[in-house]
PDB file of C-alpha atoms in Angstrom:
ATOM      1  CA  UNK A1144      44.230-106.457-186.885  1.00 47.00           C
ATOM      2  CA  UNK A1145      45.744-102.979-186.887  1.00 57.00           C
ATOM      3  CA  UNK A1146      49.248-104.429-186.516  1.00 62.00           C
ATOM      4  CA  UNK A1147      48.649-106.563-189.595  1.00 63.00           C
ATOM      5  CA  UNK A1148      47.443-103.651-191.708  1.00 75.00           C
ATOM      6  CA  UNK A1149      50.509-101.524-191.061  1.00 79.00           C
ATOM      7  CA  UNK A1150      52.575-103.941-193.169  1.00 84.00           C
ATOM      8  CA  UNK A1151      50.286-103.668-196.204  1.00 85.00           C
ATOM      9  CA  UNK A1152      51.959-100.505-197.658  1.00 85.00           C
ATOM     10  CA  UNK A1153      55.381-102.140-197.361  1.00 87.00           C
ATOM     11  CA  UNK A1154      54.129-105.282-199.069  1.00 88.00           C
ATOM     12  CA  UNK A1155      52.669-103.233-201.912  1.00 89.00           C
ATOM     13  CA  UNK A1156      55.908-101.389-202.632  1.00 92.00           C
ATOM     14  CA  UNK A1157      58.112-104.440-202.046  1.00 92.00           C
ATOM     15  CA  UNK A1158      58.049-105.621-205.716  1.00 92.00           C
ATOM     16  CA  UNK A1159      59.029-102.187-206.974  1.00 92.00           C
ATOM     17  CA  UNK A1160      61.785-101.843-204.381  1.00 94.00           C
ATOM     18  CA  UNK A1161      63.089-105.306-205.228  1.00 94.00           C
ATOM     19  CA  UNK A1162      63.256-104.288-208.893  1.00 93.00           C
ATOM     20  CA  UNK A1163      65.117-101.081-208.034  1.00 94.00           C
ATOM     21  CA  UNK A1164      67.556-102.975-205.845  1.00 93.00           C
ATOM     22  CA  UNK A1165      68.173-105.632-208.499  1.00 94.00           C
ATOM     23  CA  UNK A1166      68.326-103.468-211.629  1.00 93.00           C
ATOM     24  CA  UNK A1167      69.564-100.104-210.274  1.00 91.00           C
ATOM     25  CA  UNK A1168      71.381-100.300-206.958  1.00 93.00           C
ATOM     26  CA  UNK A1169      73.232-103.588-207.569  1.00 94.00           C
ATOM     27  CA  UNK A1170      74.544-102.566-211.029  1.00 92.00           C
ATOM     28  CA  UNK A1171      75.738 -99.241-209.631  1.00 93.00           C
ATOM     29  CA  UNK A1172      77.579-100.897-206.755  1.00 94.00           C
ATOM     30  CA  UNK A1173      79.062-103.506-209.077  1.00 92.00           C
ATOM     31  CA  UNK A1174      80.138-100.806-211.511  1.00 92.00           C
ATOM     32  CA  UNK A1175      82.116 -99.008-208.810  1.00 93.00           C
ATOM     33  CA  UNK A1176      83.586-102.309-207.652  1.00 93.00           C
ATOM     34  CA  UNK A1177      84.732-103.315-211.145  1.00 92.00           C
ATOM     35  CA  UNK A1178      86.374 -99.937-211.731  1.00 93.00           C
ATOM     36  CA  UNK A1179      89.087-100.878-209.208  1.00 93.00           C
ATOM     37  CA  UNK A1180      90.073-104.075-211.033  1.00 91.00           C
ATOM     38  CA  UNK A1181      91.807-105.192-214.194  1.00 91.00           C
ATOM     39  CA  UNK A1182      88.972-107.403-215.287  1.00 87.00           C
ATOM     40  CA  UNK A1183      89.555-110.782-216.924  1.00 82.00           C
ATOM     41  CA  UNK A1184      86.324-111.584-218.763  1.00 78.00           C
ATOM     42  CA  UNK A1185      87.329-115.182-219.475  1.00 79.00           C
ATOM     43  CA  UNK A1186      88.272-116.013-215.894  1.00 78.00           C
ATOM     44  CA  UNK A1187      86.851-113.683-213.179  1.00 79.00           C
ATOM     45  CA  UNK A1188      89.063-115.411-210.592  1.00 78.00           C
ATOM     46  CA  UNK A1189      92.061-113.738-212.245  1.00 82.00           C
ATOM     47  CA  UNK A1190      90.720-110.201-211.804  1.00 83.00           C
ATOM     48  CA  UNK A1191      93.580-108.013-210.553  1.00 88.00           C
ATOM     49  CA  UNK A1192      92.977-105.274-207.990  1.00 89.00           C
ATOM     50  CA  UNK A1193      94.572-102.063-209.317  1.00 90.00           C
ATOM     51  CA  UNK A1194      92.852 -99.450-207.097  1.00 87.00           C
ATOM     52  CA  UNK A1195      92.787 -96.128-209.008  1.00 92.00           C
ATOM     53  CA  UNK A1196      95.010 -97.277-211.906  1.00 93.00           C
ATOM     54  CA  UNK A1197      92.047 -97.463-214.330  1.00 93.00           C
ATOM     55  CA  UNK A1198      91.105 -93.872-213.457  1.00 94.00           C
ATOM     56  CA  UNK A1199      94.599 -92.389-213.795  1.00 94.00           C
ATOM     57  CA  UNK A1200      95.254 -94.080-217.146  1.00 92.00           C
ATOM     58  CA  UNK A1201      91.808 -93.113-218.411  1.00 93.00           C
ATOM     59  CA  UNK A1202      92.136 -89.438-217.554  1.00 93.00           C
ATOM     60  CA  UNK A1203      95.477 -89.289-219.360  1.00 92.00           C
ATOM     61  CA  UNK A1204      94.134 -90.621-222.640  1.00 91.00           C
ATOM     62  CA  UNK A1205      93.179 -88.128-225.349  1.00 91.00           C
ATOM     63  CA  UNK A1206      90.191 -90.282-226.328  1.00 91.00           C
ATOM     64  CA  UNK A1207      88.599 -89.874-222.892  1.00 93.00           C
ATOM     65  CA  UNK A1208      89.333 -86.154-222.779  1.00 93.00           C
ATOM     66  CA  UNK A1209      87.784 -85.731-226.232  1.00 93.00           C
ATOM     67  CA  UNK A1210      84.759 -87.787-225.158  1.00 93.00           C
ATOM     68  CA  UNK A1211      84.237 -85.536-222.126  1.00 94.00           C
ATOM     69  CA  UNK A1212      84.439 -82.365-224.217  1.00 93.00           C
ATOM     70  CA  UNK A1213      82.132 -83.747-226.880  1.00 93.00           C
ATOM     71  CA  UNK A1214      79.573 -84.874-224.289  1.00 93.00           C
ATOM     72  CA  UNK A1215      79.603 -81.430-222.701  1.00 92.00           C
ATOM     73  CA  UNK A1216      79.119 -79.682-226.049  1.00 93.00           C
ATOM     74  CA  UNK A1217      76.407 -82.097-227.098  1.00 93.00           C
ATOM     75  CA  UNK A1218      74.511 -81.797-223.788  1.00 92.00           C
ATOM     76  CA  UNK A1219      74.748 -78.004-223.678  1.00 93.00           C
ATOM     77  CA  UNK A1220      73.600 -77.298-227.234  1.00 94.00           C
ATOM     78  CA  UNK A1221      70.984 -80.039-227.308  1.00 94.00           C
ATOM     79  CA  UNK A1222      69.331 -78.915-224.069  1.00 94.00           C
ATOM     80  CA  UNK A1223      69.394 -75.193-224.901  1.00 94.00           C
ATOM     81  CA  UNK A1224      68.155 -75.564-228.485  1.00 95.00           C
ATOM     82  CA  UNK A1225      65.469 -78.178-227.787  1.00 95.00           C
ATOM     83  CA  UNK A1226      64.103 -76.348-224.737  1.00 94.00           C
ATOM     84  CA  UNK A1227      64.054 -72.991-226.534  1.00 95.00           C
ATOM     85  CA  UNK A1228      62.351 -74.365-229.649  1.00 94.00           C
ATOM     86  CA  UNK A1229      59.876 -76.408-227.632  1.00 94.00           C
ATOM     87  CA  UNK A1230      58.945 -73.345-225.594  1.00 93.00           C
ATOM     88  CA  UNK A1231      58.497 -71.151-228.673  1.00 92.00           C
ATOM     89  CA  UNK A1232      56.435 -73.754-230.527  1.00 91.00           C
ATOM     90  CA  UNK A1233      54.262 -74.511-227.519  1.00 91.00           C
ATOM     91  CA  UNK A1234      53.413 -70.843-226.966  1.00 89.00           C
ATOM     92  CA  UNK A1235      52.563 -70.486-230.654  1.00 88.00           C
ATOM     93  CA  UNK A1236      50.432 -73.647-230.861  1.00 87.00           C
ATOM     94  CA  UNK A1237      48.753 -73.739-227.425  1.00 83.00           C
ATOM     95  CA  UNK A1238      46.273 -70.962-227.991  1.00 72.00           C
ATOM     96  CA  UNK A1239      45.267 -72.000-231.506  1.00 70.00           C
ATOM     97  CA  UNK A1240      42.878 -74.845-232.276  1.00 73.00           C
ATOM     98  CA  UNK A1241      42.727 -74.643-236.103  1.00 77.00           C
ATOM     99  CA  UNK A1242      43.271 -77.655-238.313  1.00 81.00           C
ATOM    100  CA  UNK A1243      46.537 -76.188-239.508  1.00 82.00           C
ATOM    101  CA  UNK A1244      47.944 -75.948-236.001  1.00 80.00           C
ATOM    102  CA  UNK A1245      46.757 -79.464-235.201  1.00 82.00           C
ATOM    103  CA  UNK A1246      48.544 -80.617-238.332  1.00 85.00           C
ATOM    104  CA  UNK A1247      51.725 -78.830-237.210  1.00 84.00           C
ATOM    105  CA  UNK A1248      51.480 -80.530-233.795  1.00 84.00           C
ATOM    106  CA  UNK A1249      51.199 -83.919-235.461  1.00 85.00           C
ATOM    107  CA  UNK A1250      54.139 -83.235-237.755  1.00 86.00           C
ATOM    108  CA  UNK A1251      56.259 -82.041-234.815  1.00 86.00           C
ATOM    109  CA  UNK A1252      55.508 -85.201-232.808  1.00 88.00           C
ATOM    110  CA  UNK A1253      55.932 -87.636-235.706  1.00 89.00           C
ATOM    111  CA  UNK A1254      59.768 -87.894-235.526  1.00 90.00           C
ATOM    112  CA  UNK A1255      59.502 -89.021-231.895  1.00 89.00           C
ATOM    113  CA  UNK A1256      57.752 -92.272-232.871  1.00 89.00           C
ATOM    114  CA  UNK A1257      60.304 -93.133-235.567  1.00 89.00           C
ATOM    115  CA  UNK A1258      63.094 -95.510-234.613  1.00 89.00           C
ATOM    116  CA  UNK A1259      66.379 -93.786-233.817  1.00 90.00           C
ATOM    117  CA  UNK A1260      68.155 -96.376-235.964  1.00 90.00           C
ATOM    118  CA  UNK A1261      66.041 -95.455-238.966  1.00 92.00           C
ATOM    119  CA  UNK A1262      66.584 -91.744-238.382  1.00 93.00           C
ATOM    120  CA  UNK A1263      70.310 -92.202-238.050  1.00 92.00           C
ATOM    121  CA  UNK A1264      70.591 -94.196-241.285  1.00 93.00           C
ATOM    122  CA  UNK A1265      68.391 -91.791-243.245  1.00 94.00           C
ATOM    123  CA  UNK A1266      70.224 -88.659-242.109  1.00 94.00           C
ATOM    124  CA  UNK A1267      73.550 -90.362-242.694  1.00 93.00           C
ATOM    125  CA  UNK A1268      72.598 -90.632-246.370  1.00 93.00           C
ATOM    126  CA  UNK A1269      71.107 -87.145-246.485  1.00 94.00           C
ATOM    127  CA  UNK A1270      74.314 -85.687-245.059  1.00 93.00           C
ATOM    128  CA  UNK A1271      76.628 -87.506-247.412  1.00 91.00           C
ATOM    129  CA  UNK A1272      78.948 -84.795-248.844  1.00 89.00           C
ATOM    130  CA  UNK A1273      78.972 -86.363-252.326  1.00 86.00           C
ATOM    131  CA  UNK A1274      75.324 -87.160-253.103  1.00 88.00           C
ATOM    132  CA  UNK A1275      73.343 -86.112-249.995  1.00 89.00           C
ATOM    133  CA  UNK A1276      70.311 -83.871-250.312  1.00 93.00           C
ATOM    134  CA  UNK A1277      71.630 -81.346-247.775  1.00 93.00           C
ATOM    135  CA  UNK A1278      74.572 -80.374-249.942  1.00 92.00           C
ATOM    136  CA  UNK A1279      72.311 -80.406-253.003  1.00 93.00           C
ATOM    137  CA  UNK A1280      70.134 -77.773-251.307  1.00 93.00           C
ATOM    138  CA  UNK A1281      73.187 -75.726-250.330  1.00 92.00           C
ATOM    139  CA  UNK A1282      74.497 -75.843-253.895  1.00 91.00           C
ATOM    140  CA  UNK A1283      71.087 -74.791-255.241  1.00 92.00           C
ATOM    141  CA  UNK A1284      71.168 -71.777-252.929  1.00 91.00           C
ATOM    142  CA  UNK A1285      74.682 -70.880-254.042  1.00 90.00           C
ATOM    143  CA  UNK A1286      76.208 -71.786-250.676  1.00 90.00           C
ATOM    144  CA  UNK A1287      79.344 -73.862-250.134  1.00 90.00           C
ATOM    145  CA  UNK A1288      78.885 -77.569-249.459  1.00 90.00           C
ATOM    146  CA  UNK A1289      79.736 -79.005-246.027  1.00 90.00           C
ATOM    147  CA  UNK A1290      81.423 -82.253-245.045  1.00 90.00           C
ATOM    148  CA  UNK A1291      78.837 -82.819-242.295  1.00 92.00           C
ATOM    149  CA  UNK A1292      79.633 -86.148-240.596  1.00 91.00           C
ATOM    150  CA  UNK A1293      83.041 -86.501-242.265  1.00 89.00           C
ATOM    151  CA  UNK A1294      84.545 -83.368-240.768  1.00 88.00           C
ATOM    152  CA  UNK A1295      85.811 -82.926-237.199  1.00 88.00           C
ATOM    153  CA  UNK A1296      84.393 -79.408-237.220  1.00 88.00           C
ATOM    154  CA  UNK A1297      80.790 -80.327-238.088  1.00 90.00           C
ATOM    155  CA  UNK A1298      80.311 -83.911-236.881  1.00 92.00           C
ATOM    156  CA  UNK A1299      79.029 -83.052-233.382  1.00 91.00           C
ATOM    157  CA  UNK A1300      76.883 -80.230-234.736  1.00 92.00           C
ATOM    158  CA  UNK A1301      75.317 -82.566-237.285  1.00 93.00           C
ATOM    159  CA  UNK A1302      74.403 -85.078-234.582  1.00 94.00           C
ATOM    160  CA  UNK A1303      72.928 -82.286-232.444  1.00 94.00           C
ATOM    161  CA  UNK A1304      70.811 -81.196-235.404  1.00 94.00           C
ATOM    162  CA  UNK A1305      69.420 -84.698-235.915  1.00 95.00           C
ATOM    163  CA  UNK A1306      68.657 -85.089-232.208  1.00 93.00           C
ATOM    164  CA  UNK A1307      66.888 -81.716-232.102  1.00 94.00           C
ATOM    165  CA  UNK A1308      64.774 -82.684-235.110  1.00 94.00           C
ATOM    166  CA  UNK A1309      63.706 -85.926-233.414  1.00 93.00           C
ATOM    167  CA  UNK A1310      63.140 -84.633-229.865  1.00 93.00           C
ATOM    168  CA  UNK A1311      61.675 -81.146-230.073  1.00 93.00           C
ATOM    169  CA  UNK A1312      58.113 -82.257-230.954  1.00 91.00           C
ATOM    170  CA  UNK A1313      57.777 -84.539-227.916  1.00 93.00           C
ATOM    171  CA  UNK A1314      58.759 -81.829-225.434  1.00 94.00           C
ATOM    172  CA  UNK A1315      56.636 -79.299-227.316  1.00 93.00           C
ATOM    173  CA  UNK A1316      53.526 -81.398-226.615  1.00 91.00           C
ATOM    174  CA  UNK A1317      54.412 -81.585-222.931  1.00 93.00           C
ATOM    175  CA  UNK A1318      54.634 -77.797-222.719  1.00 93.00           C
ATOM    176  CA  UNK A1319      51.478 -77.333-224.822  1.00 92.00           C
ATOM    177  CA  UNK A1320      49.549 -79.461-222.315  1.00 90.00           C
ATOM    178  CA  UNK A1321      51.014 -77.397-219.477  1.00 90.00           C
ATOM    179  CA  UNK A1322      50.005 -74.086-221.087  1.00 90.00           C
ATOM    180  CA  UNK A1323      46.495 -75.321-221.865  1.00 88.00           C
ATOM    181  CA  UNK A1324      46.067 -76.293-218.205  1.00 88.00           C
ATOM    182  CA  UNK A1325      46.487 -72.711-217.060  1.00 87.00           C
ATOM    183  CA  UNK A1326      43.080 -71.297-216.023  1.00 87.00           C
ATOM    184  CA  UNK A1327      41.634 -68.852-218.555  1.00 86.00           C
ATOM    185  CA  UNK A1328      40.529 -66.562-215.711  1.00 87.00           C
ATOM    186  CA  UNK A1329      44.186 -65.601-215.082  1.00 86.00           C
ATOM    187  CA  UNK A1330      44.617 -64.439-218.689  1.00 84.00           C
ATOM    188  CA  UNK A1331      41.268 -62.613-218.559  1.00 83.00           C
ATOM    189  CA  UNK A1332      42.416 -60.724-215.464  1.00 87.00           C
ATOM    190  CA  UNK A1333      45.652 -59.803-217.208  1.00 85.00           C
ATOM    191  CA  UNK A1334      43.693 -58.566-220.226  1.00 83.00           C
ATOM    192  CA  UNK A1335      41.578 -56.335-217.987  1.00 84.00           C
ATOM    193  CA  UNK A1336      44.808 -54.817-216.638  1.00 82.00           C
ATOM    194  CA  UNK A1337      45.987 -54.185-220.219  1.00 80.00           C
ATOM    195  CA  UNK A1338      49.058 -56.374-219.727  1.00 79.00           C
ATOM    196  CA  UNK A1339      51.185 -56.804-222.873  1.00 82.00           C
ATOM    197  CA  UNK A1340      52.001 -60.167-224.426  1.00 83.00           C
ATOM    198  CA  UNK A1341      55.569 -60.182-223.181  1.00 86.00           C
ATOM    199  CA  UNK A1342      54.512 -59.315-219.650  1.00 87.00           C
ATOM    200  CA  UNK A1343      51.834 -62.018-219.726  1.00 86.00           C
ATOM    201  CA  UNK A1344      54.395 -64.556-220.927  1.00 87.00           C
ATOM    202  CA  UNK A1345      57.047 -63.759-218.312  1.00 87.00           C
ATOM    203  CA  UNK A1346      54.700 -63.058-215.405  1.00 87.00           C
ATOM    204  CA  UNK A1347      52.008 -65.690-215.997  1.00 87.00           C
ATOM    205  CA  UNK A1348      52.786 -68.334-218.608  1.00 88.00           C
ATOM    206  CA  UNK A1349      56.425 -68.987-217.725  1.00 90.00           C
ATOM    207  CA  UNK A1350      55.906 -69.265-213.936  1.00 89.00           C
ATOM    208  CA  UNK A1351      52.795 -71.418-214.348  1.00 90.00           C
ATOM    209  CA  UNK A1352      54.558 -73.980-216.573  1.00 91.00           C
ATOM    210  CA  UNK A1353      57.836 -73.880-214.635  1.00 91.00           C
ATOM    211  CA  UNK A1354      57.281 -77.407-213.132  1.00 91.00           C
ATOM    212  CA  UNK A1355      57.019 -78.886-216.632  1.00 91.00           C
ATOM    213  CA  UNK A1356      60.045 -76.852-217.832  1.00 92.00           C
ATOM    214  CA  UNK A1357      62.021 -78.125-214.838  1.00 92.00           C
ATOM    215  CA  UNK A1358      61.013 -81.705-215.656  1.00 91.00           C
ATOM    216  CA  UNK A1359      61.968 -81.272-219.320  1.00 92.00           C
ATOM    217  CA  UNK A1360      65.311 -79.720-218.340  1.00 92.00           C
ATOM    218  CA  UNK A1361      66.275 -82.633-216.094  1.00 92.00           C
ATOM    219  CA  UNK A1362      65.123 -85.332-218.541  1.00 92.00           C
ATOM    220  CA  UNK A1363      66.828 -83.625-221.471  1.00 93.00           C
ATOM    221  CA  UNK A1364      70.082 -83.110-219.601  1.00 92.00           C
ATOM    222  CA  UNK A1365      70.309 -86.718-218.409  1.00 92.00           C
ATOM    223  CA  UNK A1366      69.374 -88.021-221.868  1.00 90.00           C
ATOM    224  CA  UNK A1367      71.981 -85.807-223.525  1.00 91.00           C
ATOM    225  CA  UNK A1368      74.751 -87.196-221.338  1.00 92.00           C
ATOM    226  CA  UNK A1369      73.771 -90.702-222.403  1.00 89.00           C
ATOM    227  CA  UNK A1370      73.891 -90.093-226.170  1.00 90.00           C
ATOM    228  CA  UNK A1371      75.032 -93.250-227.937  1.00 92.00           C
ATOM    229  CA  UNK A1372      72.719 -94.541-230.668  1.00 90.00           C
ATOM    230  CA  UNK A1373      73.042 -91.672-233.119  1.00 92.00           C
ATOM    231  CA  UNK A1374      76.819 -91.594-232.726  1.00 93.00           C
ATOM    232  CA  UNK A1375      77.111 -95.349-233.156  1.00 92.00           C
ATOM    233  CA  UNK A1376      74.975 -95.315-236.315  1.00 92.00           C
ATOM    234  CA  UNK A1377      76.097 -92.119-238.004  1.00 92.00           C
ATOM    235  CA  UNK A1378      79.786 -91.681-237.183  1.00 91.00           C
ATOM    236  CA  UNK A1379      81.024 -94.559-234.946  1.00 89.00           C
ATOM    237  CA  UNK A1380      82.789 -91.891-232.926  1.00 88.00           C
ATOM    238  CA  UNK A1381      84.724 -90.514-235.885  1.00 83.00           C
ATOM    239  CA  UNK A1382      86.343 -88.922-237.625  1.00 86.00           C
ATOM    240  CA  UNK A1383      89.383 -89.218-235.315  1.00 84.00           C
ATOM    241  CA  UNK A1384      87.208 -89.407-232.185  1.00 85.00           C
ATOM    242  CA  UNK A1385      85.713 -86.048-233.091  1.00 88.00           C
ATOM    243  CA  UNK A1386      82.174 -87.224-232.180  1.00 91.00           C
ATOM    244  CA  UNK A1387      82.957 -89.764-229.454  1.00 92.00           C
ATOM    245  CA  UNK A1388      80.725 -89.388-226.427  1.00 92.00           C
ATOM    246  CA  UNK A1389      81.319 -90.705-222.926  1.00 94.00           C
ATOM    247  CA  UNK A1390      78.852 -93.585-223.411  1.00 94.00           C
ATOM    248  CA  UNK A1391      80.397 -94.491-226.781  1.00 94.00           C
ATOM    249  CA  UNK A1392      83.809 -94.418-225.100  1.00 95.00           C
ATOM    250  CA  UNK A1393      82.498 -96.963-222.567  1.00 94.00           C
ATOM    251  CA  UNK A1394      81.136 -99.114-225.377  1.00 94.00           C
ATOM    252  CA  UNK A1395      84.409 -98.999-227.294  1.00 93.00           C
ATOM    253  CA  UNK A1396      86.408 -99.997-224.235  1.00 92.00           C
ATOM    254  CA  UNK A1397      84.225-103.029-223.570  1.00 91.00           C
ATOM    255  CA  UNK A1398      83.560-104.389-227.046  1.00 90.00           C
ATOM    256  CA  UNK A1399      86.570-103.144-229.001  1.00 88.00           C
ATOM    257  CA  UNK A1400      89.444-102.870-226.505  1.00 85.00           C
ATOM    258  CA  UNK A1401      88.014-105.455-224.059  1.00 88.00           C
ATOM    259  CA  UNK A1402      89.072-103.276-221.106  1.00 90.00           C
ATOM    260  CA  UNK A1403      86.102-103.683-218.803  1.00 91.00           C
ATOM    261  CA  UNK A1404      87.846-102.074-215.815  1.00 92.00           C
ATOM    262  CA  UNK A1405      88.519 -98.823-217.659  1.00 93.00           C
ATOM    263  CA  UNK A1406      84.995 -98.834-219.077  1.00 94.00           C
ATOM    264  CA  UNK A1407      83.641 -99.243-215.538  1.00 94.00           C
ATOM    265  CA  UNK A1408      85.772 -96.278-214.410  1.00 95.00           C
ATOM    266  CA  UNK A1409      84.299 -94.178-217.234  1.00 95.00           C
ATOM    267  CA  UNK A1410      80.827 -95.314-216.159  1.00 94.00           C
ATOM    268  CA  UNK A1411      81.511 -94.136-212.615  1.00 95.00           C
ATOM    269  CA  UNK A1412      82.584 -90.738-213.997  1.00 95.00           C
ATOM    270  CA  UNK A1413      79.366 -90.534-216.015  1.00 94.00           C
ATOM    271  CA  UNK A1414      77.316 -91.525-212.981  1.00 93.00           C
ATOM    272  CA  UNK A1415      79.055 -88.836-210.929  1.00 94.00           C
ATOM    273  CA  UNK A1416      78.514 -86.121-213.572  1.00 93.00           C
ATOM    274  CA  UNK A1417      74.817 -86.899-213.930  1.00 92.00           C
ATOM    275  CA  UNK A1418      74.395 -87.037-210.160  1.00 92.00           C
ATOM    276  CA  UNK A1419      76.160 -83.736-209.563  1.00 92.00           C
ATOM    277  CA  UNK A1420      74.255 -82.043-212.368  1.00 92.00           C
ATOM    278  CA  UNK A1421      70.911 -83.253-211.005  1.00 90.00           C
ATOM    279  CA  UNK A1422      71.759 -82.052-207.509  1.00 91.00           C
ATOM    280  CA  UNK A1423      72.792 -78.652-208.839  1.00 90.00           C
ATOM    281  CA  UNK A1424      69.524 -78.371-210.746  1.00 89.00           C
ATOM    282  CA  UNK A1425      67.490 -79.087-207.634  1.00 88.00           C
ATOM    283  CA  UNK A1426      69.578 -76.785-205.441  1.00 88.00           C
ATOM    284  CA  UNK A1427      69.714 -73.911-207.898  1.00 84.00           C
ATOM    285  CA  UNK A1428      66.335 -74.110-209.636  1.00 83.00           C
ATOM    286  CA  UNK A1429      63.868 -76.021-207.478  1.00 77.00           C
ATOM    287  CA  UNK A1430      63.020 -72.966-205.372  1.00 78.00           C
ATOM    288  CA  UNK A1431      62.211 -70.998-208.534  1.00 80.00           C
ATOM    289  CA  UNK A1432      59.629 -73.539-209.677  1.00 79.00           C
ATOM    290  CA  UNK A1433      56.077 -72.401-209.077  1.00 73.00           C
ATOM    291  CA  UNK A1434      53.754 -75.214-208.051  1.00 71.00           C
ATOM    292  CA  UNK A1435      50.028 -74.480-208.195  1.00 63.00           C
TER     293      UNK A1435
END
């Protein structure tokens, strides 16, 4: 009877492991495999083994280099701005239970439930340099109008702005829940010691919510490297590849240039970047996370 029971845990996790093997491990292995071939989509039997040729040609193209730079800029600014704003808003809202602050929480979270396609289309119209509301506001304030999505200098920044607007409320609620879970007795002890607000924040609040901050940091970073929908809707990678991301580069190679092998090579690079970044996070920051 005991020998039979020892297999129960394995049977319970078997469906989940089968799903991971089928939808995660197999696609990753197949991606690496395809990156070494000149893929013929019409006749797979004519796939030509080219070893690292896809990688060498890809790294030499200006489109790929621009996509790498844009992805780095987008990930860096999105993560820093969203995390900073979410932390500031959560500290401001967590200790207040008035109707006004509840209303602000609802307004902050509302963009998260709106379709990214809808947001992209709406902001595309709002950022139109000819009749968009953003330039109308700038003109009313006596400031010069911007080209927004039509300029190589502002296209990536415009997309970062839209992503911050959509995402910051969701991560704010995560951090609010983390702050509200901190025992009140800790703050009461700090008050008895006459600890200032800054000292309380850096010595109590920040360490106590560090697991949630670490989670938000990893999720945000991975999501930022996979940016595609806003770029596809708002700029289609333009102007002149100024807003092309690594994922959009993969999409363009598959569905526009029909070069699956090179797209697979770019996918391997993306997989490697995300993997290295995640490992660095765990190596460099995991020990600084305070678990209760």
